[in-house]
Coordinates of C-alpha atoms and ligand atoms in Angstrom, one line a residue:
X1 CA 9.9 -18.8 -9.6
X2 CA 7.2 -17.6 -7.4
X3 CA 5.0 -20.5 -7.6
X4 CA 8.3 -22.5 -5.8
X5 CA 6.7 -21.2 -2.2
X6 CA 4.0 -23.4 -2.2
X7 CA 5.5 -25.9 -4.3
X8 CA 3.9 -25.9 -7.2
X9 CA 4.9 -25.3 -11.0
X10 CA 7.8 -23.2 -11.4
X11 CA 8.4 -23.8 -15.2
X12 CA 8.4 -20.5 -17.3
X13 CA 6.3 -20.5 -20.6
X14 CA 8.1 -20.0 -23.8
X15 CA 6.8 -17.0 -26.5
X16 CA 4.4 -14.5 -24.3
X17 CA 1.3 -12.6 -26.1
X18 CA 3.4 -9.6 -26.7
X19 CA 5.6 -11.8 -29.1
X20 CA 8.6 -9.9 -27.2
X21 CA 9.8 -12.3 -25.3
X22 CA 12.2 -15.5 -26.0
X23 CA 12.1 -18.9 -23.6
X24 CA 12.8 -17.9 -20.0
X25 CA 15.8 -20.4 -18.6
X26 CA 14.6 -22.2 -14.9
X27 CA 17.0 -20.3 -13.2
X28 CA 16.5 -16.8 -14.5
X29 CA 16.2 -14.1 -11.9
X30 CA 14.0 -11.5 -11.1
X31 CA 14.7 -8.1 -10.5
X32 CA 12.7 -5.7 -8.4
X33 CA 12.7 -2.3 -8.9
X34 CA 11.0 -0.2 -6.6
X35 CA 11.6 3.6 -5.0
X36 CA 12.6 1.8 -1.8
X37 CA 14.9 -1.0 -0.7
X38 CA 13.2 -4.0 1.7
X39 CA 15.5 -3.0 4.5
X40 CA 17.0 0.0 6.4
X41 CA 20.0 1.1 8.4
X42 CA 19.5 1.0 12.3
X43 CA 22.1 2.2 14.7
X44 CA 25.4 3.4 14.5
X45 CA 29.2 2.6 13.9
X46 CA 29.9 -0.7 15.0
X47 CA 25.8 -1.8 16.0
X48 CA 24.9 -0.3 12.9
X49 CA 22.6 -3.2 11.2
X50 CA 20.1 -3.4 8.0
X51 CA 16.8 -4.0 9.4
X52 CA 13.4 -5.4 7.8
X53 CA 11.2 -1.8 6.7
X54 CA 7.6 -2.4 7.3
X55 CA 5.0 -1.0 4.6
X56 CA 2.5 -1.4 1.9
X57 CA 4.8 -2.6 -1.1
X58 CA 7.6 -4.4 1.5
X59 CA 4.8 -6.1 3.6
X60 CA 3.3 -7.8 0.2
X61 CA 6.9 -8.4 -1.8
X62 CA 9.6 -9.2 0.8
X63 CA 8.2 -13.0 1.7
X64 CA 8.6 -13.8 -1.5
X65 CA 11.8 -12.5 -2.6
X66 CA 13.2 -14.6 0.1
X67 CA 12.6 -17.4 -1.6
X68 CA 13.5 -16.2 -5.2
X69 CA 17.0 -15.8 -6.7
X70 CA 16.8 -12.3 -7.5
X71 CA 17.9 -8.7 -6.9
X72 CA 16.2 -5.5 -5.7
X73 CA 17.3 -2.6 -6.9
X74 CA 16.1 0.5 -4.2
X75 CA 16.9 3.7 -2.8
X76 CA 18.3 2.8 0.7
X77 CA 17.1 6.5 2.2
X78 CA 19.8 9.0 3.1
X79 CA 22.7 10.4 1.2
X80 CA 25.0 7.5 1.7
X81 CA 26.8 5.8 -1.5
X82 CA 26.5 2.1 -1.0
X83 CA 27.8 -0.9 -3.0
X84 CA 26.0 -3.9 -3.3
X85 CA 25.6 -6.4 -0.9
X86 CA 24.1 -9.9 -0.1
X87 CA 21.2 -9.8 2.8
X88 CA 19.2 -12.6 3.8
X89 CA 19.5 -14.8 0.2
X90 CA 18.8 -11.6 -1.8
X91 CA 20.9 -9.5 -3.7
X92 CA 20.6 -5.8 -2.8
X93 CA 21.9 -3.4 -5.3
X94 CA 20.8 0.8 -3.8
X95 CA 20.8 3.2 -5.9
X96 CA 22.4 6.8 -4.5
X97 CA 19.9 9.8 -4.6
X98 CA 21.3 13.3 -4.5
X99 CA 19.5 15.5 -2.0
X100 CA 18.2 17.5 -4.9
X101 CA 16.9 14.2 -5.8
X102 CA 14.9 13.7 -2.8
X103 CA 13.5 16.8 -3.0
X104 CA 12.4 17.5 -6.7
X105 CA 12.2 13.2 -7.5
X106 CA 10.8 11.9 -3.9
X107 CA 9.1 15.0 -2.1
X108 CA 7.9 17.2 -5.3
X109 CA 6.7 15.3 -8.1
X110 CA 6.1 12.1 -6.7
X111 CA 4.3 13.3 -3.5
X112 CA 3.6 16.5 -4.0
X113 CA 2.5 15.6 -7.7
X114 CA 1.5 12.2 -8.5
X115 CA 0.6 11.0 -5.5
X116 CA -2.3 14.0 -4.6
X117 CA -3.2 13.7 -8.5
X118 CA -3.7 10.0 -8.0
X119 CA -5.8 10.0 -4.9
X120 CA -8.6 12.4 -6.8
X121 CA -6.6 15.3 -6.1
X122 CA -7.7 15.2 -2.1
X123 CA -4.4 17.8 -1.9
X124 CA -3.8 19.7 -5.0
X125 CA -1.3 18.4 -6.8
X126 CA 1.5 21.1 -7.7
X127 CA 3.0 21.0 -11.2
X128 CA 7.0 21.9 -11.3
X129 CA 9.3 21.6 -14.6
X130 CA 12.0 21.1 -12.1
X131 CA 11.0 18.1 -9.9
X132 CA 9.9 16.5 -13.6
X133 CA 13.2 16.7 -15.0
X134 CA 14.4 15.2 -11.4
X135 CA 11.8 12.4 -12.0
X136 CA 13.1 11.5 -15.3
X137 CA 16.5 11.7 -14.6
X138 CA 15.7 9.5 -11.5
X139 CA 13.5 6.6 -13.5
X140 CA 17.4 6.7 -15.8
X141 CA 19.5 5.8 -12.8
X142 CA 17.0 3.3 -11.6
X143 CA 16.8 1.8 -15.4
X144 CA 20.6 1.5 -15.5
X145 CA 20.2 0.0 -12.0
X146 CA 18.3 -2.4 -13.1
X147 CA 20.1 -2.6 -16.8
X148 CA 23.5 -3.5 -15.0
X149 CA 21.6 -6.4 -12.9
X150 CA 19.8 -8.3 -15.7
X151 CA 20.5 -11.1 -18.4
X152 CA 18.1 -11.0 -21.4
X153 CA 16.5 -14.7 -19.9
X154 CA 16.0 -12.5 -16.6
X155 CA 12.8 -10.6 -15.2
X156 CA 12.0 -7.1 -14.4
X157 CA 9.5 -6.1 -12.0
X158 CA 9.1 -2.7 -11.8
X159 CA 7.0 -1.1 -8.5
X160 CA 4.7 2.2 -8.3
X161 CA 4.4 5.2 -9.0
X162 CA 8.0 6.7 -8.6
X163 CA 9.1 4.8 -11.6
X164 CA 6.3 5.2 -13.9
X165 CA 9.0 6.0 -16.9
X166 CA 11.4 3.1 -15.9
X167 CA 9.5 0.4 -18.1
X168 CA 10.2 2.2 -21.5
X169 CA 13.9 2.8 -20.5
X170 CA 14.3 -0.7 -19.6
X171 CA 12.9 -1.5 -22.6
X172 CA 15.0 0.3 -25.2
X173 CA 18.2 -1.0 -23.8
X174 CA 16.9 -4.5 -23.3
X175 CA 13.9 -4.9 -25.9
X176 CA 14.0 -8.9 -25.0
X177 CA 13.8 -8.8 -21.0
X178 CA 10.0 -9.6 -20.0
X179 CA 8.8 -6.0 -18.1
X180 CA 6.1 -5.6 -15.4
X181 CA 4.8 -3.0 -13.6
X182 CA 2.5 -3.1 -10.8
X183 CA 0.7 0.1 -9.5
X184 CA 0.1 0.2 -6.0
X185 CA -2.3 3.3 -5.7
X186 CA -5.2 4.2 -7.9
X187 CA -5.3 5.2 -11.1
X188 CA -7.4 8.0 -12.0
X189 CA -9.9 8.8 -14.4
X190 CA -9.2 10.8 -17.6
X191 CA -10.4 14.3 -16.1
X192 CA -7.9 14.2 -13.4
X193 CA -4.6 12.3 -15.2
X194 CA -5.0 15.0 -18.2
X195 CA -4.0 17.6 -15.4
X196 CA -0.7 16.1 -16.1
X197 CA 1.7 18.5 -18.3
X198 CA 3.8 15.2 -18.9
X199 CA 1.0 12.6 -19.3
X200 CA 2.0 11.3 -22.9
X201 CA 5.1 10.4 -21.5
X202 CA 4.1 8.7 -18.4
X203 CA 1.8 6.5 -20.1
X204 CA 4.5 6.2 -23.0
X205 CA 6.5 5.2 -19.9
X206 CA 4.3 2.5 -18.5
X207 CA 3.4 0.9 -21.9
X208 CA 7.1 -0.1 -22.1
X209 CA 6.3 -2.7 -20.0
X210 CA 4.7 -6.5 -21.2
X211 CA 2.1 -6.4 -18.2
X212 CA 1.0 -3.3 -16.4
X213 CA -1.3 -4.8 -13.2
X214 CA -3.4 -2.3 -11.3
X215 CA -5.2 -2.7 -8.1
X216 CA -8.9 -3.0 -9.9
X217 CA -10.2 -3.1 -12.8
X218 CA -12.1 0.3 -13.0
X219 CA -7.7 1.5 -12.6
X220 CA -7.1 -0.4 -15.7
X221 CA -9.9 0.6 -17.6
X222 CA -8.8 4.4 -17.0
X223 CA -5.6 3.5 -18.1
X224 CA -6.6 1.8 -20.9
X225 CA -8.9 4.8 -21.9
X226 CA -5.8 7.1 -21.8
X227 CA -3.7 5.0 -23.6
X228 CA -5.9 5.1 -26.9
X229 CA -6.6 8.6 -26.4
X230 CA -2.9 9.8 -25.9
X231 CA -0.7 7.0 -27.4
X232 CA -3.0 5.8 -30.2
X233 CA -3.4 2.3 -28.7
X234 CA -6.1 0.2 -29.6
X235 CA -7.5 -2.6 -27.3
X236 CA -8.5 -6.3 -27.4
X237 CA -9.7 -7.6 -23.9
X238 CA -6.9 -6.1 -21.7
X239 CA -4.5 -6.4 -24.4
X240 CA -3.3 -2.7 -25.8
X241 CA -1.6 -2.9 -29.2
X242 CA 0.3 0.0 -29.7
X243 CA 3.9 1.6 -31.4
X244 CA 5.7 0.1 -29.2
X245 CA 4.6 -3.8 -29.2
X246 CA 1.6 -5.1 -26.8
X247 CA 0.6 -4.6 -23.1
X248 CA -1.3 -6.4 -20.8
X249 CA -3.2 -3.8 -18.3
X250 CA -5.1 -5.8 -15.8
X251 CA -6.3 -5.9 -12.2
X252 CA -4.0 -8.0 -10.0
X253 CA -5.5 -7.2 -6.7
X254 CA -2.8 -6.9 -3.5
X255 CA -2.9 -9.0 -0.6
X256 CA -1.3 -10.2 2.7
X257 CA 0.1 -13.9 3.8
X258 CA -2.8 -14.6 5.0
X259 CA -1.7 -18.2 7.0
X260 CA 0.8 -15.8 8.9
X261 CA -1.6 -13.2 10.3
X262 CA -3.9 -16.3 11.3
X263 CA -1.3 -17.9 13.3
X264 CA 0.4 -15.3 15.2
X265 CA -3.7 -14.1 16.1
X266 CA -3.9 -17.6 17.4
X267 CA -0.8 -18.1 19.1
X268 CA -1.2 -18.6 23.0
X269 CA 1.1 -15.4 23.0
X270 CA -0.8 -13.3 21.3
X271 CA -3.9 -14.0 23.5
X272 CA -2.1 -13.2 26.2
X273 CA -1.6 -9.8 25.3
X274 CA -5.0 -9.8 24.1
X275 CA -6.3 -9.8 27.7
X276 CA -3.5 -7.8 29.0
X277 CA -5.1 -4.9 26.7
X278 CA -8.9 -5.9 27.4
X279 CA -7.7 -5.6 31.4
X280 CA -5.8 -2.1 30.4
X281 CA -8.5 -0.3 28.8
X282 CA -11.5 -2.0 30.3
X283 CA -13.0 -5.1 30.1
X284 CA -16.4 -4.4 29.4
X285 CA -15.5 -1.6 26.8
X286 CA -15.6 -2.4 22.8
X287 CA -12.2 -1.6 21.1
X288 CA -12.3 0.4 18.2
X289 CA -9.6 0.2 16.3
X290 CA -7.6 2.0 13.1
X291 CA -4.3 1.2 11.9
X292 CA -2.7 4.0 9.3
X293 CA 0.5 5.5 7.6
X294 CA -0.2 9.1 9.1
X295 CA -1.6 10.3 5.5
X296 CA -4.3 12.7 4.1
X297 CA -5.5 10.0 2.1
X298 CA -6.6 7.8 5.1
X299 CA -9.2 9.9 6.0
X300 CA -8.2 9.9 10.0
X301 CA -9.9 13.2 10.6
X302 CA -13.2 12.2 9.2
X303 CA -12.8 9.4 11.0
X304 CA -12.5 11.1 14.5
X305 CA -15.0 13.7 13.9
X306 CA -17.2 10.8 13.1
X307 CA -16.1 8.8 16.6
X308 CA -16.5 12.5 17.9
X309 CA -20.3 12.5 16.8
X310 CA -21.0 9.4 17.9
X311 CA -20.2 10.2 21.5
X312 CA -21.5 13.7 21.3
X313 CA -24.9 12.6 20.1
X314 CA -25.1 9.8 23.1
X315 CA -25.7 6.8 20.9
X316 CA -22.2 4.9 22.8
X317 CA -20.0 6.4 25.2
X318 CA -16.9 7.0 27.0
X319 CA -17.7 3.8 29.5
X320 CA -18.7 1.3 26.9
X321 CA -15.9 1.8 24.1
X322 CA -12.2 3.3 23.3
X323 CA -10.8 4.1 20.0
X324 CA -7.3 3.2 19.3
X325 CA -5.7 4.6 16.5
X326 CA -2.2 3.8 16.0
X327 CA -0.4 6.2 13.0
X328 CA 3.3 5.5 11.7
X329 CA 4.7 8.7 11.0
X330 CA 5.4 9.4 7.2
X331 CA 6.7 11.8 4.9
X332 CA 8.2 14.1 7.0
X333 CA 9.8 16.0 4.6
X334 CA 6.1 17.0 3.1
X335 CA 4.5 20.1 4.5
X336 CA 0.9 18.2 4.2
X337 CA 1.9 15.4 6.4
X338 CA 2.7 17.5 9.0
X339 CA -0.2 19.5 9.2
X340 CA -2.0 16.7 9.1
X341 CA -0.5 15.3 12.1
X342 CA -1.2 18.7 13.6
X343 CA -4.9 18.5 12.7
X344 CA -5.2 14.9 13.9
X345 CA -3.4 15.6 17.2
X346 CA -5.6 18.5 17.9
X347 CA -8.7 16.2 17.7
X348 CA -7.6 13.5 19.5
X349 CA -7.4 16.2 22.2
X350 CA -10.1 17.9 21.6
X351 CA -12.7 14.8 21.9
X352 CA -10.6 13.5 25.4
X353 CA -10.9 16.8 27.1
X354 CA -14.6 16.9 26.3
X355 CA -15.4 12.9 26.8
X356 CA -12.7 11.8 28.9
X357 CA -12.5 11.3 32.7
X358 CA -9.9 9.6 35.2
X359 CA -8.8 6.7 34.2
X360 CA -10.9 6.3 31.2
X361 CA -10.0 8.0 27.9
X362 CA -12.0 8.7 24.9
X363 CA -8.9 7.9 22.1
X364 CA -5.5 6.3 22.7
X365 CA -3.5 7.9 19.9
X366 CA 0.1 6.1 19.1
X367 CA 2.0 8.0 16.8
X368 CA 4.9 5.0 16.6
X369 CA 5.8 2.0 14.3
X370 CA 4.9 -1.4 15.7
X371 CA 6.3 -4.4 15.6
X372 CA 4.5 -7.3 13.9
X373 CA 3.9 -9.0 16.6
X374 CA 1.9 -6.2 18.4
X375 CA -0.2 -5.3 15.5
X376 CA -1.7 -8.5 15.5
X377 CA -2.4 -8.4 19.1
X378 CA -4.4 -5.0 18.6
X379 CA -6.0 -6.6 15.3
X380 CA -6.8 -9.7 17.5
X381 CA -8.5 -7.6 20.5
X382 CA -10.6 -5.1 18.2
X383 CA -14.1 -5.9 18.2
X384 CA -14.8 -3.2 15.5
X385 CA -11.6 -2.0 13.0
X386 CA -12.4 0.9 11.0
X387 CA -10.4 1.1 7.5
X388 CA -11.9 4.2 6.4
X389 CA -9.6 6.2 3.6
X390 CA -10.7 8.6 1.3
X391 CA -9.4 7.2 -1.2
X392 CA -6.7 3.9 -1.6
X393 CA -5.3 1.8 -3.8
X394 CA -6.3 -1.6 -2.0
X395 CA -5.6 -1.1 1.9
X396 CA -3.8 -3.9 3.5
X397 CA -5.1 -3.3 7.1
X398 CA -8.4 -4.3 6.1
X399 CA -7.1 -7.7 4.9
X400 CA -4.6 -7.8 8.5
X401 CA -7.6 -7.8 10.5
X402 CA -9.7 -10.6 9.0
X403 CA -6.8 -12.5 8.7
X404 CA -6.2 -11.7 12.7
X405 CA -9.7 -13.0 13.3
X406 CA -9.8 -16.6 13.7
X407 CA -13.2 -17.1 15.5
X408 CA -15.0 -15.2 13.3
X409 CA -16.0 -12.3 15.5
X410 CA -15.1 -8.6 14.9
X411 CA -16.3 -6.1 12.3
X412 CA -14.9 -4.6 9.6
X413 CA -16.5 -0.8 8.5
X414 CA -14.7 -0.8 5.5
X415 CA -14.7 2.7 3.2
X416 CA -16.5 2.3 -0.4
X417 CA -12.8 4.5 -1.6
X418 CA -10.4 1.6 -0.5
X419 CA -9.6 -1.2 -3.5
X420 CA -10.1 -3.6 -1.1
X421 CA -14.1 -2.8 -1.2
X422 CA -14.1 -4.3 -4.7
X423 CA -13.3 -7.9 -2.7
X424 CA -14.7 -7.2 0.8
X425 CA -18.5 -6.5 0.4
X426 CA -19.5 -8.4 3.1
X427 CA -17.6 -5.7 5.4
X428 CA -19.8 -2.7 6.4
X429 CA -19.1 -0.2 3.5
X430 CA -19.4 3.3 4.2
X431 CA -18.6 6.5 2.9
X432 CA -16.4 8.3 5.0
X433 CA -17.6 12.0 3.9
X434 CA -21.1 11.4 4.7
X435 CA -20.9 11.8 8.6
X436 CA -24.3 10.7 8.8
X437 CA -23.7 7.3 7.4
X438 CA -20.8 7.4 9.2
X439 CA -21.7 7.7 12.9
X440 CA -24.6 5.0 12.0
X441 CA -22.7 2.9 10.7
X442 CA -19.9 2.4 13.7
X443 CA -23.5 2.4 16.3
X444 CA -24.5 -0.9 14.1
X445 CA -20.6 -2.5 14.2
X446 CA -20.9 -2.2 17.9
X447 CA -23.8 -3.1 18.4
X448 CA -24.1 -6.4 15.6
X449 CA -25.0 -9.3 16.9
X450 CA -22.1 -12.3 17.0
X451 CA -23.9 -14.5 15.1
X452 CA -24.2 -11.8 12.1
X453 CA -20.9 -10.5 12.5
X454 CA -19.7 -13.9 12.2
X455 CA -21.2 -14.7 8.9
X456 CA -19.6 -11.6 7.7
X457 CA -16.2 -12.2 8.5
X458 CA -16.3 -15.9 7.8
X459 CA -17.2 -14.5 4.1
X460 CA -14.3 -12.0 4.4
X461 CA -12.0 -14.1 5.4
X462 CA -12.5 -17.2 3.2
X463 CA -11.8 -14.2 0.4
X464 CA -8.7 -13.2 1.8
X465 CA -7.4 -16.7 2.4
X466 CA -8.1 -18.1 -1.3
X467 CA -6.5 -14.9 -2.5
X468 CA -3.3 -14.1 -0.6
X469 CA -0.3 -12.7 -1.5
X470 CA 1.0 -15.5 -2.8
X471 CA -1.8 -16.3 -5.1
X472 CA -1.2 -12.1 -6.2
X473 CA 2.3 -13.3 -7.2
X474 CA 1.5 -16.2 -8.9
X475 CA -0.7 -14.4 -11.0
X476 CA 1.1 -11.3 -12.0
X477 CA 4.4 -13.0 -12.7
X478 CA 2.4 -16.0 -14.7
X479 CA 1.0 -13.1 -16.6
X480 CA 4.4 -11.6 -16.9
X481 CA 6.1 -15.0 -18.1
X482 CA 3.2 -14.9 -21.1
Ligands
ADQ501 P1 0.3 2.1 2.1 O1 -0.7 3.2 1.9 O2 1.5 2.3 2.9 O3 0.8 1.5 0.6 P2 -1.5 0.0 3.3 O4 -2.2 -1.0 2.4 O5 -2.3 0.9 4.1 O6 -0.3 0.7 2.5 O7 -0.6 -0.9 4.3 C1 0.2 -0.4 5.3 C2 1.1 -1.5 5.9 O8 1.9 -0.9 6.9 C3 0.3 -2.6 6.5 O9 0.9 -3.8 6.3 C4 0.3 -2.2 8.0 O10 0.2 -3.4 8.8 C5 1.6 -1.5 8.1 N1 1.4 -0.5 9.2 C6 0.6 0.5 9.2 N2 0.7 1.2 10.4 C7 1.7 0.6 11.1 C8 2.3 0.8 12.3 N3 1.9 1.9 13.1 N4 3.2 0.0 12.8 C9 3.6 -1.1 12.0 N5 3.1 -1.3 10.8 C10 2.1 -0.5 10.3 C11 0.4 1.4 -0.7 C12 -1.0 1.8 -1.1 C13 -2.1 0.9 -0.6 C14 -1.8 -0.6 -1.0 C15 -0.4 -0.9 -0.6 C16 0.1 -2.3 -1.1 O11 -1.3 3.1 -0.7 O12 -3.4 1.2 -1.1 O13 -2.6 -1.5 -0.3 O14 0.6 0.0 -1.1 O15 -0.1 -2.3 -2.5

């Protein structure tokens, strides 16, 4: 179905590996399940609209669905009960969430929980009997969701890390339908998933479905260790046999639409803006540039105090560059988030009072959502983009900007913690806690010569191109077919 963007094969195989699954028929759907729906209410009474989200999981799914018959089963935010409903060629079927819900399901156990956990326990992770039996009463409604939608020739898609249980309830009403499930963030090693009073039945969970895909291999290979240590699986490749049938866990690494990015950078819009913003901050200053959910796991204050050191040691200055970091606010309803946004905005003042003067300042913070459109034109006027996180599943910024660079020049400082590091080498790799490395590595971004930076990102994004989002898709749901 997937495979229809581009044109090529659509037919679905008959029998998969797992011996679950019967023929699928050419014009069976797919279903998406994931935490959040592709779109969200804007305005009010009679201008109230459904509007595109933007996102991690949205940003790599929603071009697709588009083109697929298919549903997506979400939580639409808010308390609001809402039928189903046609929007743009899909079929949108929310699920309701009590506030309780959000609090125990959503904020506790699956950011104040797994998420931390996940991310090598950068925040501890708090451990609460009553957000767990929120979660799995949660991953029920979201299973009959998803039950209610699908025919047995029909495919379920299952997204992240909310619905970790939703495979194996899917499964035991429906033990034909073909399952995925596709990880978005890391997957940690033993010593930090065994933290987990519940981790036979989150792994339990997951092996309900026919393919679990993971972000890199080292992700799978975890999970595969846990699975025969906790659910007595045994392994053949990336096969795991266990009680409950067979399970593909692989790396299916994320990625962006890449064509997009590369012709909105080149558009003779987007370099007018381009100057626009040269002529704003400074022509003769390098733009540094970071692009991040506001999140502990991005590693923005490292990042600053590195910028900070840079300055404060003399080796570039105030005159010759500007940082830009642009933050979409997130998770409001999680204390971390907002001391974070505390800390970040203390820094960002902090390094302007002491490096700023009229008319030039050290760090233009935006603490906003942009449009599309925008992003690209920051992407396409940074000369050096830092994509520094502490610790990430893949990290689509990294792949935004290389996509957004069309003559080759720019560099990418890329952290060794972001999945995308398993595909970018060629960016500068760097490790955000050593400050040291860090404050050396920006000086040599800035001050690379074209021709080498231009080898680099030629490499990064001939990588990116060949493996887009599209070529994600085609592989995870060919895997998924069997
Ligand atoms: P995130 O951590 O949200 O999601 P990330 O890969 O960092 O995802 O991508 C964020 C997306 O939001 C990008 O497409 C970016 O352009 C967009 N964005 C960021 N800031 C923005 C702003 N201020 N305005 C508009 N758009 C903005 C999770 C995992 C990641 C994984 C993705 C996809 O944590 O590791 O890469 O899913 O699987």
């Amino acid at each position: 179905m997937m495979n229809a963007i581009r044109g090529r094969s659509t037919a679905p195989k008959g029998r998969g590996r797992t011996g679950r699954s019967a023929t699928r028929s050419s014009d069976s759907s797919l279903i998406i399940v994931a935490n959040r729906l592709p779109i969200h209410r804007v305005g009010h009474g009679s201008k109230a609209h459904w509007q595109s989200s933007a996102g991690g999981l949205v940003t790599a799914v929603a071009p697709v669905m588009q083109s697929t018959p298919g549903v997506w089963v979400g939580w639409a935010g808010g308390d609001a009960k809402i039928r189903p409903f046609q929007h743009d060629g899909m079929r949108i079927r929310p699920v309701h969430l009590k506030r309780s819900d959000v609090e125990h399901y959503y904020n506790g156990m699956s950011n104040k929980t797994i998420w931390p956990l996940f991310h090598d326990a950068i925040r501890a992770p708090e451990f609460r009997r009553d957000w767990w039996e929120s979660y799995v009463e949660v991953n029920h409604q979201f299973s009959r969701a998803a039950i209610a939608e699908a025919s047995d020739d029909d495919m379920v898609w299952v997204h992240d890390y909310h619905l970790l249980l939703a495979p194996a309830m899917i499964r035991k009403a429906r033990p034909r339908l073909r399952i995925g499930l596709f990880l978005h963030i890391p997957f940690p090693p033993e010593e930090l998933f065994e933290w987990l009073p519940w981790r036979t039945q989150i792994l339990r969970g997951m092996l309900g479905a026919d393919v679990v895909g993971f972000q890199t291999t080292g992700a799978a290979q975890n999970f595969t260790r846990l699975c025969k240590a906790y659910c007595d699986a045994t392994a053949h490749g990336t096969t795991l046999t266990h009680a409950g049938g067979a399970t593909a866990a692989r790396a299916f690494p994320i990625s962006i639409d890449f064509d997009w990015f590369d012709q909105r950078a080149r558009s003779a819009e987007t370099v007018r803006r381009v100057s626009e913003l040269r002529n704003r901050v400074g022509k003769e200053r390098k733009i540094i540039l970071s692009v991040d959910r506001l999140d502990y796991t991005k590693g923005i204050n490292s990042r600053m105090d590195a910028f900070e050191e840079l300055l404060d040691r003399g080796l570039s200055s105030v005159a010759d560059c500007v940082m830009i970091q642009i933050a979409t606010p997130s998770r409001d309803g999680v204390a971390d988030y907002a001391t974070l946004r505390d800390d970040v905005e203390k820094r960002v003042g902090r390094i302007n009072g002491r490096f700023g003067y009229p008319g030039r300042v050290a760090v233009h913070y935006f603490r906003r959502n942009l449009s599309r459109d925008d992003l690209v034109a920051y992407y396409a006027a940074a000369d050096v983009m830092l994509v520094t996180p502490l610790r990430d599943g893949m990290n689509l910024v990294a792949k935004e900007y290389a996509a957004c660079r069309s003559d080759n020049s720019g560099v990418l400082v890329l952290s060794q913690f972001a999945g995308a590091a398993r595909e970018m080498g060629r960016a500068l790799i760097v490790n955000p806690r050593d400050t040291d490395q860090f404050v050396k590595t920006i000086d040599t971004a800035l001050r690379m010569r074209r021709r080498d930076a231009q080898t680099r990102m030629s490499s990064l994004r001939s990588r990116v191109k060949a493996h887009d989002v599209f070529a994600w898709c085609d592989g995870f749901m060919s895997a998924l077919r069997g």
